[in-house]
Amino acid sequence: MDPSMLPIECWNLIADKLSSHDLSLVIRASKLFSTVFGPYLYRCIDLSVHEIPSSATEQDEGPLSPCPPNLLDRQHAFTRSVLHYKPEYALWVRSFTWTMCLQRTHALDPAPEQELDSVIQLFSKMDRVLSVDIDGGDFHCYPPKPIPPLFPAACHIRLSGQMHYGLASAILHGPEKMSLKSLTICNLHELGHTRSGQNYQKPPIRSFYQWGLAAWDESDAEPIEEDWAAESLPKQVPPGPMRRVLNKQLASRCSSLESLTLCQVSMEMLQTYGLLPPGWYYPGPELHEEWATFIQAVRPCHLRIQYDDVSTAIRSGLKAMWRKNTCRGSLPYHREFTRKLLPLLKEGWPELRRLELTYWLIAEMEMLNLVVRDETVALLARDKEVELSLAPWTYYHRGFGTFDWEERNEYLPQQTI
């Protein structure tokens, strides 16, 4: 059958009813069908595992098993197709989700750098992607050369996991990029030691997982003095949460931002109870100051602030260890929220229509006391028609002042004012 016998509207209706498997079979029938149905097959590419529940990946935990083999094969096949055979595939993609699965056989194996070069080449071909979700995976790798601006047409961006600052900057920053409608920065970390883009000889952490929170060796700990001038690429930074991505250049791209999500695992809690790997740095004041400055600059319609615990980490080496620990007394993780973010949320802004706070239900519900029972925030919700939603993580509470970290895999019902 000649596809030209039917108008394009009919083919659109047919394509919407076909599964990806059926589309792949139809495309093989002829070049004409490939031209018609190809854009439908490749418009949504999801080659990721970072949204899979941790229980489904526990069997893969280990420093040398960052991704399932079948995902690696699919990623390699897609990369080869775009770079060597069908570059037009990249132009058909509109939604792109990718977990950086960089293989290695040794901590100092140079192969991941070479593989990262191919991945960046793939990203650079996708000039028409509208929605991009990139997770840095569990291995922090240095780009072999400077990275050009990536995904210029993206208006929905989500970044998470470990990655080099240069990669995050190439996705978020750059001239002549589309304005963002939604932005999510979820537990974005780097491992530091970015001296002129060269590999360091002695990694501070030997086993890499999603956030670098895995088995470590005390002998690998190496103090790092930050060398990072304002408005410049970092030469050397302590490993920990990535900073300075929410800068003025990104704010100018978010003039009409509808949704902003900022999520961070509490390094401060790990530090308090001695679970933070040696050499890691938790810049609590700087991080929350950056959040507050960016929120004030972009004034999103929907703001979500989320504090994760380590048990939500995929393939986290501290997961079992975390559940065995019993925490007593008040935890300090909320202090920077109180100092930096709460005053801004009290004041509000005209564009704000929905505010979500996701936190842990611990320490005698301190965050709940700070927000729900704060009359000013309650007035913000009533007077300015802002919907305030709280979705706490749920843990068993056994005895006054004692909290056993035993995950229930469920949330309390959301509380809305």
Short mmCIF file of C-alpha atoms in Angstrom, two decimals:
data_model
loop_
_atom_site.label_atom_id
_atom_site.label_comp_id
_atom_site.label_asym_id
_atom_site.label_seq_id
_atom_site.Cartn_x
_atom_site.Cartn_y
_atom_site.Cartn_z
CA MET A 1 0.00 0.00 0.00
CA ASP A 2 1.21 3.46 -0.89
CA PRO A 3 1.05 5.75 2.20
CA SER A 4 0.29 8.70 -0.08
CA MET A 5 -3.14 7.21 -0.78
CA LEU A 6 -4.35 8.45 2.61
CA PRO A 7 -4.09 11.98 3.98
CA ILE A 8 -1.60 12.60 6.76
CA GLU A 9 -4.45 13.11 9.25
CA CYS A 10 -5.51 9.48 8.81
CA TRP A 11 -1.98 8.24 9.40
CA ASN A 12 -1.82 10.35 12.55
CA LEU A 13 -4.91 8.60 13.89
CA ILE A 14 -3.52 5.18 12.96
CA ALA A 15 -0.13 5.88 14.54
CA ASP A 16 -1.72 6.94 17.83
CA LYS A 17 -3.41 3.52 18.08
CA LEU A 18 -0.27 1.45 17.43
CA SER A 19 2.19 0.27 20.07
CA SER A 20 5.92 0.81 19.70
CA HIS A 21 6.33 -2.83 18.70
CA ASP A 22 3.67 -2.54 15.99
CA LEU A 23 5.20 0.69 14.70
CA SER A 24 8.61 -0.96 14.41
CA LEU A 25 7.07 -3.77 12.33
CA VAL A 26 5.24 -1.35 10.04
CA ILE A 27 8.37 0.73 9.49
CA ARG A 28 10.20 -2.33 8.15
CA ALA A 29 7.57 -2.82 5.44
CA SER A 30 8.87 -0.04 3.18
CA LYS A 31 10.82 3.20 3.11
CA LEU A 32 7.59 5.13 2.64
CA PHE A 33 6.14 3.66 5.82
CA SER A 34 9.43 4.40 7.57
CA THR A 35 9.12 8.04 6.55
CA VAL A 36 5.52 8.26 7.76
CA PHE A 37 5.74 6.31 11.02
CA GLY A 38 9.37 6.88 12.00
CA PRO A 39 8.71 10.17 13.83
CA TYR A 40 5.98 8.49 15.89
CA LEU A 41 8.22 5.61 16.94
CA TYR A 42 11.08 7.84 18.05
CA ARG A 43 9.23 10.84 19.49
CA CYS A 44 9.42 9.42 23.05
CA ILE A 45 12.74 7.76 23.93
CA ASP A 46 13.06 6.34 27.44
CA LEU A 47 16.36 4.56 28.08
CA SER A 48 16.53 4.96 31.83
CA VAL A 49 16.28 3.20 35.17
CA HIS A 50 16.45 6.12 37.60
CA GLU A 51 12.69 6.14 38.20
CA ILE A 52 12.47 2.41 38.96
CA PRO A 53 11.68 1.70 42.66
CA SER A 54 14.73 0.71 44.67
CA SER A 55 13.26 -2.71 45.54
CA ALA A 56 13.38 -3.61 41.86
CA THR A 57 17.11 -2.89 41.59
CA GLU A 58 18.44 -4.24 44.88
CA GLN A 59 19.69 -7.37 43.19
CA ASP A 60 21.89 -5.20 40.96
CA GLU A 61 23.60 -3.36 43.82
CA GLY A 62 27.34 -3.26 43.41
CA PRO A 63 30.06 -0.86 42.30
CA LEU A 64 30.37 -2.43 38.86
CA SER A 65 26.69 -2.93 38.03
CA PRO A 66 25.23 0.56 37.54
CA CYS A 67 22.61 -0.47 34.97
CA PRO A 68 20.95 -3.66 33.74
CA PRO A 69 22.78 -5.20 30.76
CA ASN A 70 19.68 -5.00 28.56
CA LEU A 71 19.52 -1.24 29.09
CA LEU A 72 23.20 -0.86 28.18
CA ASP A 73 22.59 -2.82 24.98
CA ARG A 74 19.60 -0.64 24.07
CA GLN A 75 21.52 2.56 24.77
CA HIS A 76 24.47 1.43 22.67
CA ALA A 77 22.20 0.38 19.81
CA PHE A 78 20.38 3.72 19.79
CA THR A 79 23.64 5.66 20.00
CA ARG A 80 25.17 3.72 17.09
CA SER A 81 22.04 4.20 14.99
CA VAL A 82 22.03 7.97 15.44
CA LEU A 83 25.77 8.56 15.12
CA HIS A 84 26.54 6.15 12.28
CA TYR A 85 23.41 5.19 10.35
CA LYS A 86 20.27 7.26 10.91
CA PRO A 87 21.03 10.77 12.23
CA GLU A 88 17.44 11.78 11.44
CA TYR A 89 16.29 9.66 14.39
CA ALA A 90 17.62 12.35 16.74
CA LEU A 91 15.50 15.01 15.05
CA TRP A 92 12.33 12.96 15.58
CA VAL A 93 12.74 12.78 19.37
CA ARG A 94 10.53 15.13 21.39
CA SER A 95 10.72 13.50 24.85
CA PHE A 96 14.07 12.08 25.99
CA THR A 97 14.79 10.21 29.26
CA TRP A 98 18.27 8.81 29.81
CA THR A 99 20.31 7.31 32.66
CA MET A 100 24.07 7.68 32.21
CA CYS A 101 25.16 4.02 32.28
CA LEU A 102 28.90 4.23 31.80
CA GLN A 103 30.63 0.86 31.93
CA ARG A 104 33.95 0.37 33.65
CA THR A 105 36.08 -2.51 34.85
CA HIS A 106 38.33 -0.53 37.21
CA ALA A 107 38.11 2.76 39.08
CA LEU A 108 40.81 4.27 36.85
CA ASP A 109 39.65 2.70 33.60
CA PRO A 110 39.64 5.44 30.90
CA ALA A 111 36.84 3.72 28.95
CA PRO A 112 34.01 5.72 30.58
CA GLU A 113 35.53 8.96 29.31
CA GLN A 114 35.53 7.61 25.76
CA GLU A 115 31.97 6.37 26.15
CA LEU A 116 30.88 9.71 27.60
CA ASP A 117 32.18 11.39 24.46
CA SER A 118 29.79 9.28 22.36
CA VAL A 119 26.88 10.06 24.68
CA ILE A 120 27.56 13.80 24.44
CA GLN A 121 27.72 13.51 20.64
CA LEU A 122 24.31 11.83 20.79
CA PHE A 123 22.90 14.61 22.99
CA SER A 124 24.26 17.27 20.65
CA LYS A 125 22.20 15.85 17.77
CA MET A 126 18.88 16.31 19.59
CA ASP A 127 18.07 19.89 18.70
CA ARG A 128 14.28 19.39 18.72
CA VAL A 129 13.77 17.66 22.07
CA LEU A 130 11.11 19.47 24.10
CA SER A 131 11.29 17.44 27.33
CA VAL A 132 14.59 16.09 28.69
CA ASP A 133 15.24 14.01 31.81
CA ILE A 134 18.90 13.13 32.41
CA ASP A 135 20.19 11.21 35.41
CA GLY A 136 23.94 11.16 35.91
CA GLY A 137 23.83 7.57 37.11
CA ASP A 138 26.25 6.24 39.69
CA PHE A 139 29.62 7.04 38.12
CA HIS A 140 31.02 10.56 37.95
CA CYS A 141 33.03 10.99 34.77
CA TYR A 142 34.96 13.90 33.28
CA PRO A 143 34.17 15.02 29.73
CA PRO A 144 37.11 14.45 27.40
CA LYS A 145 36.63 17.92 25.90
CA PRO A 146 34.46 21.04 26.40
CA ILE A 147 30.76 20.36 25.98
CA PRO A 148 28.73 22.53 23.58
CA PRO A 149 25.25 23.78 24.57
CA LEU A 150 22.79 20.87 24.55
CA PHE A 151 19.02 20.53 24.01
CA PRO A 152 18.37 24.13 22.88
CA ALA A 153 14.63 23.53 22.26
CA ALA A 154 13.90 21.89 25.63
CA CYS A 155 11.25 23.65 27.69
CA HIS A 156 10.91 20.89 30.33
CA ILE A 157 14.16 19.80 32.05
CA ARG A 158 14.89 17.39 34.88
CA LEU A 159 18.45 16.69 36.09
CA SER A 160 19.45 14.27 38.84
CA GLY A 161 22.21 11.98 40.07
CA GLN A 162 25.95 12.51 39.72
CA MET A 163 27.38 14.41 36.80
CA HIS A 164 30.11 16.82 35.86
CA TYR A 165 29.25 20.50 36.26
CA GLY A 166 30.12 21.06 32.60
CA LEU A 167 27.41 18.63 31.48
CA ALA A 168 24.75 20.18 33.72
CA SER A 169 25.75 23.66 32.55
CA ALA A 170 25.61 22.62 28.89
CA ILE A 171 22.02 21.44 29.37
CA LEU A 172 20.77 24.33 31.50
CA HIS A 173 22.80 27.30 30.28
CA GLY A 174 23.74 28.75 26.94
CA PRO A 175 22.60 31.36 24.43
CA GLU A 176 19.56 31.09 22.17
CA LYS A 177 17.72 28.47 24.18
CA MET A 178 13.97 28.11 24.61
CA SER A 179 12.33 29.48 27.73
CA LEU A 180 11.62 26.83 30.34
CA LYS A 181 8.13 25.89 31.45
CA SER A 182 9.21 23.37 34.09
CA LEU A 183 12.50 22.69 35.85
CA THR A 184 13.41 19.91 38.29
CA ILE A 185 16.76 19.67 40.05
CA CYS A 186 16.65 16.43 42.02
CA ASN A 187 19.65 15.36 44.12
CA LEU A 188 22.17 16.68 41.62
CA HIS A 189 25.70 15.96 42.84
CA GLU A 190 29.31 15.99 41.73
CA LEU A 191 32.37 14.29 43.16
CA GLY A 192 34.74 17.24 42.97
CA HIS A 193 38.36 17.34 41.83
CA THR A 194 37.56 18.96 38.50
CA ARG A 195 41.04 20.27 37.84
CA SER A 196 40.91 21.60 34.28
CA GLY A 197 38.74 18.65 33.30
CA GLN A 198 41.48 16.10 34.02
CA ASN A 199 41.01 12.87 35.93
CA TYR A 200 42.26 12.74 39.47
CA GLN A 201 44.58 9.89 40.35
CA LYS A 202 43.03 8.92 43.68
CA PRO A 203 39.23 9.06 43.90
CA PRO A 204 37.97 10.03 47.37
CA ILE A 205 35.22 7.41 47.06
CA ARG A 206 35.98 4.01 45.59
CA SER A 207 32.49 2.62 44.94
CA PHE A 208 30.10 4.87 43.07
CA TYR A 209 26.34 4.72 43.42
CA GLN A 210 23.62 7.16 42.45
CA TRP A 211 24.71 9.87 44.90
CA GLY A 212 28.18 8.56 45.71
CA LEU A 213 26.88 7.40 49.08
CA ALA A 214 28.34 3.93 49.06
CA ALA A 215 31.22 1.93 50.46
CA TRP A 216 34.25 4.12 51.03
CA ASP A 217 37.79 3.72 52.27
CA GLU A 218 39.16 6.04 54.94
CA SER A 219 42.54 5.97 53.20
CA ASP A 220 40.93 7.53 50.14
CA ALA A 221 39.75 10.61 52.03
CA GLU A 222 41.52 13.70 50.76
CA PRO A 223 40.71 17.23 51.97
CA ILE A 224 39.74 19.53 49.14
CA GLU A 225 40.04 23.29 49.20
CA GLU A 226 37.55 24.86 46.85
CA ASP A 227 38.93 26.76 43.88
CA TRP A 228 35.91 28.25 42.16
CA ALA A 229 35.65 31.90 41.27
CA ALA A 230 32.22 33.43 40.78
CA GLU A 231 30.77 33.19 37.25
CA SER A 232 33.40 30.65 36.16
CA LEU A 233 33.71 26.93 35.58
CA PRO A 234 34.97 25.07 38.66
CA LYS A 235 38.57 23.91 38.82
CA GLN A 236 38.29 22.12 42.13
CA VAL A 237 35.26 21.64 44.37
CA PRO A 238 34.54 19.43 47.38
CA PRO A 239 32.32 16.45 46.48
CA GLY A 240 28.69 17.00 47.39
CA PRO A 241 25.54 18.76 46.11
CA MET A 242 26.14 20.66 42.88
CA ARG A 243 25.95 24.42 43.26
CA ARG A 244 25.89 27.47 40.98
CA VAL A 245 23.71 25.85 38.34
CA LEU A 246 20.77 28.00 39.48
CA ASN A 247 22.49 31.18 38.34
CA LYS A 248 21.44 34.41 36.63
CA GLN A 249 21.84 32.90 33.17
CA LEU A 250 19.37 30.15 33.99
CA ALA A 251 17.01 32.61 35.70
CA SER A 252 16.81 34.62 32.47
CA ARG A 253 15.62 31.44 30.76
CA CYS A 254 12.86 30.98 33.36
CA SER A 255 10.98 34.25 32.93
CA SER A 256 7.71 32.34 32.40
CA LEU A 257 8.43 29.27 34.52
CA GLU A 258 5.29 27.37 35.50
CA SER A 259 6.73 24.63 37.71
CA LEU A 260 9.92 24.44 39.79
CA THR A 261 10.98 21.40 41.85
CA LEU A 262 14.06 21.46 44.08
CA CYS A 263 14.97 18.20 45.78
CA GLN A 264 17.96 17.32 47.95
CA VAL A 265 18.96 14.37 50.07
CA SER A 266 19.90 15.59 53.53
CA MET A 267 23.68 15.48 53.67
CA GLU A 268 23.41 17.40 56.92
CA MET A 269 21.62 14.48 58.54
CA LEU A 270 24.26 12.06 57.31
CA GLN A 271 26.96 14.34 58.68
CA THR A 272 25.23 14.62 62.06
CA TYR A 273 25.13 10.85 62.54
CA GLY A 274 28.52 10.09 61.07
CA LEU A 275 27.24 8.55 57.83
CA LEU A 276 28.75 11.07 55.42
CA PRO A 277 31.69 9.64 53.43
CA PRO A 278 35.08 11.22 54.17
CA GLY A 279 35.82 14.29 52.08
CA TRP A 280 32.18 15.05 51.32
CA TYR A 281 30.93 18.57 51.93
CA TYR A 282 27.36 19.63 52.63
CA PRO A 283 27.03 23.35 51.78
CA GLY A 284 23.75 23.85 53.63
CA PRO A 285 23.77 27.67 53.86
CA GLU A 286 25.13 28.18 50.33
CA LEU A 287 22.74 25.66 48.80
CA HIS A 288 19.63 27.12 50.44
CA GLU A 289 20.76 30.66 49.68
CA GLU A 290 21.07 29.68 46.02
CA TRP A 291 17.60 28.14 46.12
CA ALA A 292 16.09 31.23 47.73
CA THR A 293 17.76 33.64 45.29
CA PHE A 294 16.64 31.60 42.29
CA ILE A 295 13.06 31.19 43.54
CA GLN A 296 12.81 34.92 44.14
CA ALA A 297 14.14 35.63 40.65
CA VAL A 298 11.88 33.25 38.67
CA ARG A 299 8.73 33.27 40.87
CA PRO A 300 7.16 30.03 39.57
CA CYS A 301 3.43 29.32 39.60
CA HIS A 302 4.00 25.89 41.15
CA LEU A 303 6.84 25.38 43.62
CA ARG A 304 7.80 22.04 45.13
CA ILE A 305 10.57 21.65 47.72
CA GLN A 306 11.46 18.10 48.64
CA TYR A 307 13.87 16.69 51.21
CA ASP A 308 14.74 13.04 50.61
CA ASP A 309 16.29 10.50 52.95
CA VAL A 310 18.89 7.98 51.92
CA SER A 311 16.41 5.09 51.83
CA THR A 312 14.87 6.65 48.72
CA ALA A 313 18.17 6.40 46.87
CA ILE A 314 18.35 3.81 44.13
CA ARG A 315 21.16 1.29 44.74
CA SER A 316 22.42 3.27 47.74
CA GLY A 317 25.17 1.47 49.59
CA LEU A 318 24.04 3.05 52.85
CA LYS A 319 20.50 1.72 52.58
CA ALA A 320 20.87 -1.32 54.84
CA MET A 321 23.13 0.57 57.21
CA TRP A 322 20.65 3.43 57.41
CA ARG A 323 17.77 1.19 58.49
CA LYS A 324 19.82 -0.27 61.34
CA ASN A 325 20.47 3.12 62.92
CA THR A 326 18.23 4.60 65.58
CA CYS A 327 18.16 8.40 65.72
CA ARG A 328 17.38 10.26 68.92
CA GLY A 329 16.35 13.83 69.48
CA SER A 330 15.87 16.77 67.17
CA LEU A 331 17.57 16.84 63.78
CA PRO A 332 19.15 20.00 62.37
CA TYR A 333 18.21 19.56 58.69
CA HIS A 334 15.39 22.10 58.90
CA ARG A 335 17.53 25.00 60.12
CA GLU A 336 18.57 26.32 56.72
CA PHE A 337 15.02 25.93 55.45
CA THR A 338 13.85 28.09 58.36
CA ARG A 339 16.52 30.73 57.81
CA LYS A 340 16.62 30.95 54.03
CA LEU A 341 13.37 29.66 52.53
CA LEU A 342 10.63 30.13 55.10
CA PRO A 343 10.82 33.98 55.07
CA LEU A 344 10.51 33.91 51.28
CA LEU A 345 7.52 31.56 51.41
CA LYS A 346 5.84 33.73 54.01
CA GLU A 347 6.07 36.74 51.72
CA GLY A 348 4.98 34.86 48.61
CA TRP A 349 4.61 36.38 45.14
CA PRO A 350 1.60 37.15 42.92
CA GLU A 351 2.24 34.31 40.45
CA LEU A 352 2.31 31.55 43.09
CA ARG A 353 -0.68 29.21 42.88
CA ARG A 354 0.56 25.97 44.44
CA LEU A 355 3.22 25.26 47.07
CA GLU A 356 4.26 21.69 47.90
CA LEU A 357 6.61 20.67 50.69
CA THR A 358 7.71 17.05 50.93
CA TYR A 359 9.74 16.18 54.00
CA TRP A 360 10.27 13.53 56.67
CA LEU A 361 7.77 12.97 59.45
CA ILE A 362 10.41 12.95 62.19
CA ALA A 363 11.72 14.92 65.16
CA GLU A 364 8.28 15.55 66.66
CA MET A 365 6.94 16.82 63.32
CA GLU A 366 9.20 19.87 63.40
CA MET A 367 8.74 20.75 59.73
CA LEU A 368 5.00 20.37 60.14
CA ASN A 369 5.10 22.79 63.07
CA LEU A 370 7.19 25.21 61.02
CA VAL A 371 4.83 25.29 58.06
CA VAL A 372 1.30 24.09 58.79
CA ARG A 373 1.05 25.81 62.16
CA ASP A 374 2.72 28.97 60.97
CA GLU A 375 -0.11 31.51 60.73
CA THR A 376 1.67 33.58 58.10
CA VAL A 377 1.95 30.69 55.65
CA ALA A 378 -1.66 29.72 56.36
CA LEU A 379 -2.71 33.29 55.55
CA LEU A 380 -0.64 33.08 52.36
CA ALA A 381 -2.73 30.10 51.29
CA ARG A 382 -6.06 31.75 52.17
CA ASP A 383 -5.53 35.35 51.14
CA LYS A 384 -3.60 34.76 47.91
CA GLU A 385 -5.47 31.62 46.85
CA VAL A 386 -2.34 29.49 47.09
CA GLU A 387 -2.82 25.77 47.56
CA LEU A 388 -0.42 24.53 50.24
CA SER A 389 0.21 20.78 50.14
CA LEU A 390 2.32 18.76 52.56
CA ALA A 391 3.29 15.16 51.80
CA PRO A 392 5.51 13.80 54.60
CA TRP A 393 7.57 10.65 54.33
CA THR A 394 6.16 8.08 56.75
CA TYR A 395 8.21 6.22 59.36
CA TYR A 396 7.36 4.18 62.44
CA HIS A 397 7.50 6.12 65.68
CA ARG A 398 8.40 3.94 68.67
CA GLY A 399 8.71 5.79 71.93
CA PHE A 400 9.19 9.45 72.74
CA GLY A 401 12.23 10.93 71.01
CA THR A 402 13.20 7.64 69.37
CA PHE A 403 12.74 6.97 65.67
CA ASP A 404 13.45 3.68 63.95
CA TRP A 405 14.22 4.20 60.29
CA GLU A 406 12.00 1.51 58.87
CA GLU A 407 10.47 2.36 55.54
CA ARG A 408 6.74 1.71 55.11
CA ASN A 409 6.64 2.41 51.36
CA GLU A 410 3.63 4.66 51.69
CA TYR A 411 2.82 8.28 52.33
CA LEU A 412 0.49 9.92 54.76
CA PRO A 413 -2.50 11.55 53.11
CA GLN A 414 -1.61 14.97 51.78
CA GLN A 415 -2.68 17.86 53.97
CA THR A 416 -4.03 20.83 52.08
CA ILE A 417 -4.87 24.19 53.56
#
